[in-house]
mmCIF file with all atom_site columns, C-alpha atoms in Angstrom:
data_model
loop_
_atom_site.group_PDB
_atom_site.id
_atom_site.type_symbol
_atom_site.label_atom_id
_atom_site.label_alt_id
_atom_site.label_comp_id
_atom_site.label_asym_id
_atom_site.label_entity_id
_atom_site.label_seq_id
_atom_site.pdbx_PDB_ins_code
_atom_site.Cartn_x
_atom_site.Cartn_y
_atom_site.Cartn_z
_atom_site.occupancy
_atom_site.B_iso_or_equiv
_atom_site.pdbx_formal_charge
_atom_site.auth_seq_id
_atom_site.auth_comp_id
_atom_site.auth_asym_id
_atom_site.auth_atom_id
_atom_site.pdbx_PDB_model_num
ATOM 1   C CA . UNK A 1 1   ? 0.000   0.000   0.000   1.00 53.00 ? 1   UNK A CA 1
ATOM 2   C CA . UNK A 1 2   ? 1.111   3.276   -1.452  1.00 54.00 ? 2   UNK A CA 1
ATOM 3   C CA . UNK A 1 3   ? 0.294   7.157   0.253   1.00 57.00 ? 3   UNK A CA 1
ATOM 4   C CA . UNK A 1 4   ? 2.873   9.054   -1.436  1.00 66.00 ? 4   UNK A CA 1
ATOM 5   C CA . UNK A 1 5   ? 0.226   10.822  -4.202  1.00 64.00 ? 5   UNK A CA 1
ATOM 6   C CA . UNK A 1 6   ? -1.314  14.202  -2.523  1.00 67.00 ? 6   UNK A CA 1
ATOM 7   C CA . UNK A 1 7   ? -4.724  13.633  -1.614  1.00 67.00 ? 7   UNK A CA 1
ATOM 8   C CA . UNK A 1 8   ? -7.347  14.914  -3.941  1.00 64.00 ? 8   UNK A CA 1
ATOM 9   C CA . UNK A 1 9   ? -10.141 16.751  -2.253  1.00 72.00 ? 9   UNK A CA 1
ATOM 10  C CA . UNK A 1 10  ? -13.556 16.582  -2.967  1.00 69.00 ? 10  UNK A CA 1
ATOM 11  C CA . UNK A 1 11  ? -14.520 19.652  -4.817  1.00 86.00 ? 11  UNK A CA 1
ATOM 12  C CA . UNK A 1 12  ? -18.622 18.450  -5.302  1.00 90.00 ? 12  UNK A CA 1
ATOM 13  C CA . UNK A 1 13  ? -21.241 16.420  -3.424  1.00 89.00 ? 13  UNK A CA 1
ATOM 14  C CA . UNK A 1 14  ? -23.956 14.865  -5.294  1.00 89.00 ? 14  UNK A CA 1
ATOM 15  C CA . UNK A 1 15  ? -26.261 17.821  -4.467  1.00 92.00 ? 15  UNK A CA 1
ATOM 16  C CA . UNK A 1 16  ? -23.556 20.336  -5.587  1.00 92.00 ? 16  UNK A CA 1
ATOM 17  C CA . UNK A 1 17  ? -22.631 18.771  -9.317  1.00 90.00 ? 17  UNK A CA 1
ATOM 18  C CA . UNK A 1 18  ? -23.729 20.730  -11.740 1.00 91.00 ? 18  UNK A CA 1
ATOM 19  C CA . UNK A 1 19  ? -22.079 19.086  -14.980 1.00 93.00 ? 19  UNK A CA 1
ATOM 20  C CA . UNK A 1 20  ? -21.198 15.505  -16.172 1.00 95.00 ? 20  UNK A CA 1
ATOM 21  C CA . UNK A 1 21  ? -17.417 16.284  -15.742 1.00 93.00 ? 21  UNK A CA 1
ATOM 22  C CA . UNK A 1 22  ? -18.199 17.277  -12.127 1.00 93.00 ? 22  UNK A CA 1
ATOM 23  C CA . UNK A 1 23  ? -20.069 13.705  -11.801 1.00 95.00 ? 23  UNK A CA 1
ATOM 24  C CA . UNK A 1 24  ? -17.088 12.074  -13.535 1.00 95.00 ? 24  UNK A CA 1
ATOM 25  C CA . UNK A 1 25  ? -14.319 14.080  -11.220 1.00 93.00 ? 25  UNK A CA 1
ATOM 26  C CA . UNK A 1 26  ? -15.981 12.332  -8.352  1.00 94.00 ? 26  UNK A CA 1
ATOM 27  C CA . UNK A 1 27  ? -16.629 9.278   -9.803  1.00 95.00 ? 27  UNK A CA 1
ATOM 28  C CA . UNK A 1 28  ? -13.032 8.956   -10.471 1.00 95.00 ? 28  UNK A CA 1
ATOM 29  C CA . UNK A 1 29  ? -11.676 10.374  -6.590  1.00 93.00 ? 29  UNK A CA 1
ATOM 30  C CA . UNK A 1 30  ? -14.180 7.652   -5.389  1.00 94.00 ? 30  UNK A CA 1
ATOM 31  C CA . UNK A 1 31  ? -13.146 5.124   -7.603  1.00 97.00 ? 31  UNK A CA 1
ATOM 32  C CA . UNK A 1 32  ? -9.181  5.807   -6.666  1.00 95.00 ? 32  UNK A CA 1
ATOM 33  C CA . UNK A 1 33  ? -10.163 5.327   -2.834  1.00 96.00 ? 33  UNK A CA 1
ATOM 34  C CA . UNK A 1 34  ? -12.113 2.522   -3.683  1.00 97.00 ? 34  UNK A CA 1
ATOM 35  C CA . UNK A 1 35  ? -9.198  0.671   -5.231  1.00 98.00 ? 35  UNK A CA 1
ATOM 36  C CA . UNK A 1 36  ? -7.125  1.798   -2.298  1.00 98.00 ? 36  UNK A CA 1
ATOM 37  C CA . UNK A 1 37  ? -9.419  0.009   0.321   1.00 98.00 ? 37  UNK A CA 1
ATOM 38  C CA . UNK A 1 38  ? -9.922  -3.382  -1.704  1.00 98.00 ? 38  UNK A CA 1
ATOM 39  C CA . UNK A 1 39  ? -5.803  -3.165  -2.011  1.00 98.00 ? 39  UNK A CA 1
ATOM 40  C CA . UNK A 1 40  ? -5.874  -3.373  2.113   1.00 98.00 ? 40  UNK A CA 1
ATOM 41  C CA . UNK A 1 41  ? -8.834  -5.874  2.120   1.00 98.00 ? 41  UNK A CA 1
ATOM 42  C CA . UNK A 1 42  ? -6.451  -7.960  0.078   1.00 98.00 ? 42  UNK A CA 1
ATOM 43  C CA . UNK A 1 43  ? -3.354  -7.673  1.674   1.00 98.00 ? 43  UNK A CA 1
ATOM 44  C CA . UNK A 1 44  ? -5.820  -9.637  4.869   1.00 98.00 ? 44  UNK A CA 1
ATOM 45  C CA . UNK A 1 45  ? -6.292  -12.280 2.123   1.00 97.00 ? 45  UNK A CA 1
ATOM 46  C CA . UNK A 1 46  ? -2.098  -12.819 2.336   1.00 97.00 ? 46  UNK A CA 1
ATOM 47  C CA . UNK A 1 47  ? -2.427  -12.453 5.704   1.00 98.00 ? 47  UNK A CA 1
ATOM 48  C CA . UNK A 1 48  ? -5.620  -15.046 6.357   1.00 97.00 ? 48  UNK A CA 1
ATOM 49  C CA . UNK A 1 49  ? -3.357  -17.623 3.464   1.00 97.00 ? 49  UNK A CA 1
ATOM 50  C CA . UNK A 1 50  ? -0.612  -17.432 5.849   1.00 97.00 ? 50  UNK A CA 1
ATOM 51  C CA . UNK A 1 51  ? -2.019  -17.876 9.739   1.00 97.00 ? 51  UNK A CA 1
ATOM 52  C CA . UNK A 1 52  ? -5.021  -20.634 8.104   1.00 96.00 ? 52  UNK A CA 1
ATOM 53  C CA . UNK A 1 53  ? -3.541  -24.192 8.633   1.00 94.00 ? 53  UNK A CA 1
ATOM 54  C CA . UNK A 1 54  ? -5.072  -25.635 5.717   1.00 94.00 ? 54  UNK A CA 1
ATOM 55  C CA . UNK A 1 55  ? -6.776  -25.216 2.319   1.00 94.00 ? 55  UNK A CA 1
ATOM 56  C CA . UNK A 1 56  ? -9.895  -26.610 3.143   1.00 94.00 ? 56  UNK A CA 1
ATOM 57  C CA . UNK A 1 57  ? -10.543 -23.124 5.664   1.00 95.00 ? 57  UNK A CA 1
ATOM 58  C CA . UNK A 1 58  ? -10.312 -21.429 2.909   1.00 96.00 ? 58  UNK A CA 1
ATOM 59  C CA . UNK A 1 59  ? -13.723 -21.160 1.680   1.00 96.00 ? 59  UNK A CA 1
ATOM 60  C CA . UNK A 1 60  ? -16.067 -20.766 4.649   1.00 96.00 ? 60  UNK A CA 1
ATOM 61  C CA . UNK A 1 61  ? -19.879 -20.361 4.381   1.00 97.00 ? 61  UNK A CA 1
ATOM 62  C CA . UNK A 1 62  ? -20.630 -19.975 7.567   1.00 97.00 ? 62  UNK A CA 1
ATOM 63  C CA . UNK A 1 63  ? -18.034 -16.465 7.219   1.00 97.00 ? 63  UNK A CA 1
ATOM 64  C CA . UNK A 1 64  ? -19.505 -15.545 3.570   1.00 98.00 ? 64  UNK A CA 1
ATOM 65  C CA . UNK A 1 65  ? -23.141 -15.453 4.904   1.00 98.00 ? 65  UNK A CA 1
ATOM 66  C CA . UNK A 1 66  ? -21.892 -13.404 8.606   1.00 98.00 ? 66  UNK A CA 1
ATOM 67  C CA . UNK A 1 67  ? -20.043 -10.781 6.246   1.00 98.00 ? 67  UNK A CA 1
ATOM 68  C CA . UNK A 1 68  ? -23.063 -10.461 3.383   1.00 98.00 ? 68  UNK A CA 1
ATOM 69  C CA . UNK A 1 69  ? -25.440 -10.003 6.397   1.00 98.00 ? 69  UNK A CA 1
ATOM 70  C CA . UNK A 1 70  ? -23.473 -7.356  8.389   1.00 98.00 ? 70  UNK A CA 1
ATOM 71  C CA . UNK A 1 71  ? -22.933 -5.669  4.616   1.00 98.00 ? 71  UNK A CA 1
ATOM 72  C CA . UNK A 1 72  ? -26.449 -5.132  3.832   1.00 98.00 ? 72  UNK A CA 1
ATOM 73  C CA . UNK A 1 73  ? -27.347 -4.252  7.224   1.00 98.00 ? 73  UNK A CA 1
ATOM 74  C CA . UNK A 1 74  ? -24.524 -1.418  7.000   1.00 98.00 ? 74  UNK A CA 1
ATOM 75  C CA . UNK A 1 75  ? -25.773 -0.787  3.387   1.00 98.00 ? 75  UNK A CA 1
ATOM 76  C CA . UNK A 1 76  ? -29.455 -0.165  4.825   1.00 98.00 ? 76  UNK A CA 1
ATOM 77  C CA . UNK A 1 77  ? -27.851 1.536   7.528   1.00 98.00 ? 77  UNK A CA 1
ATOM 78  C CA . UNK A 1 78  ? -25.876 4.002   5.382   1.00 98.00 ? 78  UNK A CA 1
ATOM 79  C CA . UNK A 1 79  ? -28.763 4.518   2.486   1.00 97.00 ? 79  UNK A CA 1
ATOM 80  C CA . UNK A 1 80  ? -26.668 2.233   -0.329  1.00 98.00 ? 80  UNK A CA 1
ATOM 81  C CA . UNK A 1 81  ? -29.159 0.276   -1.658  1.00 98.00 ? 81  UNK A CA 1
ATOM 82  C CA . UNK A 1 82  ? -28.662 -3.898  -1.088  1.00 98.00 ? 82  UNK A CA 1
ATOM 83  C CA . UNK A 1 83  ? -29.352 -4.605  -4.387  1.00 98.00 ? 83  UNK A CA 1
ATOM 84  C CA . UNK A 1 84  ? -26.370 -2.872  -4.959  1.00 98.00 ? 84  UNK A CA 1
ATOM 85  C CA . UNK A 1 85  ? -24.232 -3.879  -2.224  1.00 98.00 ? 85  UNK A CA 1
ATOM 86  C CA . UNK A 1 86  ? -24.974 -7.904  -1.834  1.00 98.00 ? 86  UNK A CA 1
ATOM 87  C CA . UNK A 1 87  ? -23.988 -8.598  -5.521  1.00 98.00 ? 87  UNK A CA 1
ATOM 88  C CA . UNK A 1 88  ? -21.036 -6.531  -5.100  1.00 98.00 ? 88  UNK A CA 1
ATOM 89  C CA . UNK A 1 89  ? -20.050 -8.401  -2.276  1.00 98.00 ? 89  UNK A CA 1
ATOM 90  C CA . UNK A 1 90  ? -20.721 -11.636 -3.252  1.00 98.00 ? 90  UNK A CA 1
ATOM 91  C CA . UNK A 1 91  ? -18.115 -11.058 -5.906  1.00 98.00 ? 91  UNK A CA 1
ATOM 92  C CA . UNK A 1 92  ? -15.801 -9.577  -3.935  1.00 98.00 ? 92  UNK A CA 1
ATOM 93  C CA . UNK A 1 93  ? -15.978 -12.179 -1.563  1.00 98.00 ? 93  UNK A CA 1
ATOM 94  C CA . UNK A 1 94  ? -15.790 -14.916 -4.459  1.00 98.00 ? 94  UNK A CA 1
ATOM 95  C CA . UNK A 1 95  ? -12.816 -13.577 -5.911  1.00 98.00 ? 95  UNK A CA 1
ATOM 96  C CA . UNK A 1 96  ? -10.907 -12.446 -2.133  1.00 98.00 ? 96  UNK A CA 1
ATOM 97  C CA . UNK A 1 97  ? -11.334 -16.309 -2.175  1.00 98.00 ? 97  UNK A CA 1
ATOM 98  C CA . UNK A 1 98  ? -9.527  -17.096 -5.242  1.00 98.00 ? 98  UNK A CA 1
ATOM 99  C CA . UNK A 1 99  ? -7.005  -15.118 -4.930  1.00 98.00 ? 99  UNK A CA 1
ATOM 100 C CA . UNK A 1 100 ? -6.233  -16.379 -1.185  1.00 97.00 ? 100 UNK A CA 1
ATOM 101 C CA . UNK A 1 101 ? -6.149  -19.707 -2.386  1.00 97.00 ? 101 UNK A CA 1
ATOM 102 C CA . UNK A 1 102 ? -3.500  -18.921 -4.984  1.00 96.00 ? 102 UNK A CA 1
ATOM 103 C CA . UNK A 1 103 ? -1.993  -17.072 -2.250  1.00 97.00 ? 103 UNK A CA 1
ATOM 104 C CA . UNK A 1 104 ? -2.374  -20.164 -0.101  1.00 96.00 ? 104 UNK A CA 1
ATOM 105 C CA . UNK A 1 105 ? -1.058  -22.339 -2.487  1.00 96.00 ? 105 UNK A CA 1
ATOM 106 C CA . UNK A 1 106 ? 2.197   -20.599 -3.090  1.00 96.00 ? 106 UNK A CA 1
ATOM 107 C CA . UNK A 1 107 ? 3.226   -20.222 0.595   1.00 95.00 ? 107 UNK A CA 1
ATOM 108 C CA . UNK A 1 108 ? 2.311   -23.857 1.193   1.00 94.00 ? 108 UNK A CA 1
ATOM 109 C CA . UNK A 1 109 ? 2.332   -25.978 -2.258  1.00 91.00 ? 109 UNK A CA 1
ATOM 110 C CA . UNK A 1 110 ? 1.190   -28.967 -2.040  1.00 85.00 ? 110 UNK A CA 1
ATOM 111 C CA . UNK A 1 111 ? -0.403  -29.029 1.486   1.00 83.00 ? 111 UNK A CA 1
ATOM 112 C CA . UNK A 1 112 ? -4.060  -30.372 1.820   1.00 76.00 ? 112 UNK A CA 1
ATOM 113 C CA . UNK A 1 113 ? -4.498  -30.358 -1.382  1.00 67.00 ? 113 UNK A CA 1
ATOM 114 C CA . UNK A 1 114 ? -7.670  -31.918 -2.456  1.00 54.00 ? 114 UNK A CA 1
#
């Protein structure tokens, strides 16, 4: 993780746009912080490959369904709507898991493999 840009303030709310290229700007200052977070949320993907014990924790249902529900709740919570949010999550969470089990599988080839 990388915080040597400048930040880039907001200049517009939604309320306070008044053309497309405002819209865009923000879009685009959202969509860089965006990409910043998921980078962190991965780098606890490395970290969960390295402290689970074997491949088979890897995928966890009971974990998938505890985060989707605390999502939408936070979602409702925060006016996002969860038609929005759950899909988004879901494949988030899908590919978190692939890539920790790649990440898995090169700190521990070959164990518990299945």
């Amino acid at each position: 993780m990388s915080d040597t840009a400048a930040p880039d303030t907001r200049r517009h709310t939604a309320q306070t746009a008044q053309t497309m290229a405002d819209v865009r700007y923000e879009i685009d200052r959202l969509d860089r912080e965006l990409v910043k977070l998921l980078e962190e949320r991965q780098s606890f993907m490395d970290a969960a490959a390295r402290i689970k014990g074997t491949r088979k924790s890897v995928h966890d249902r009971a974990r998938i369904e505890d985060v989707i529900t605390k999502v939408v709740a936070e979602a409702k919570r925060q006016g996002l709507s969860p038609a929005i949010a759950e899909p988004v999550w879901r494949t988030l969470i899908d590919r978190c898991i692939a890539y920790e089990f790649e990440a898995f599988d090169a700190l521990k080839p070959g164990l518990d493999k299945a």
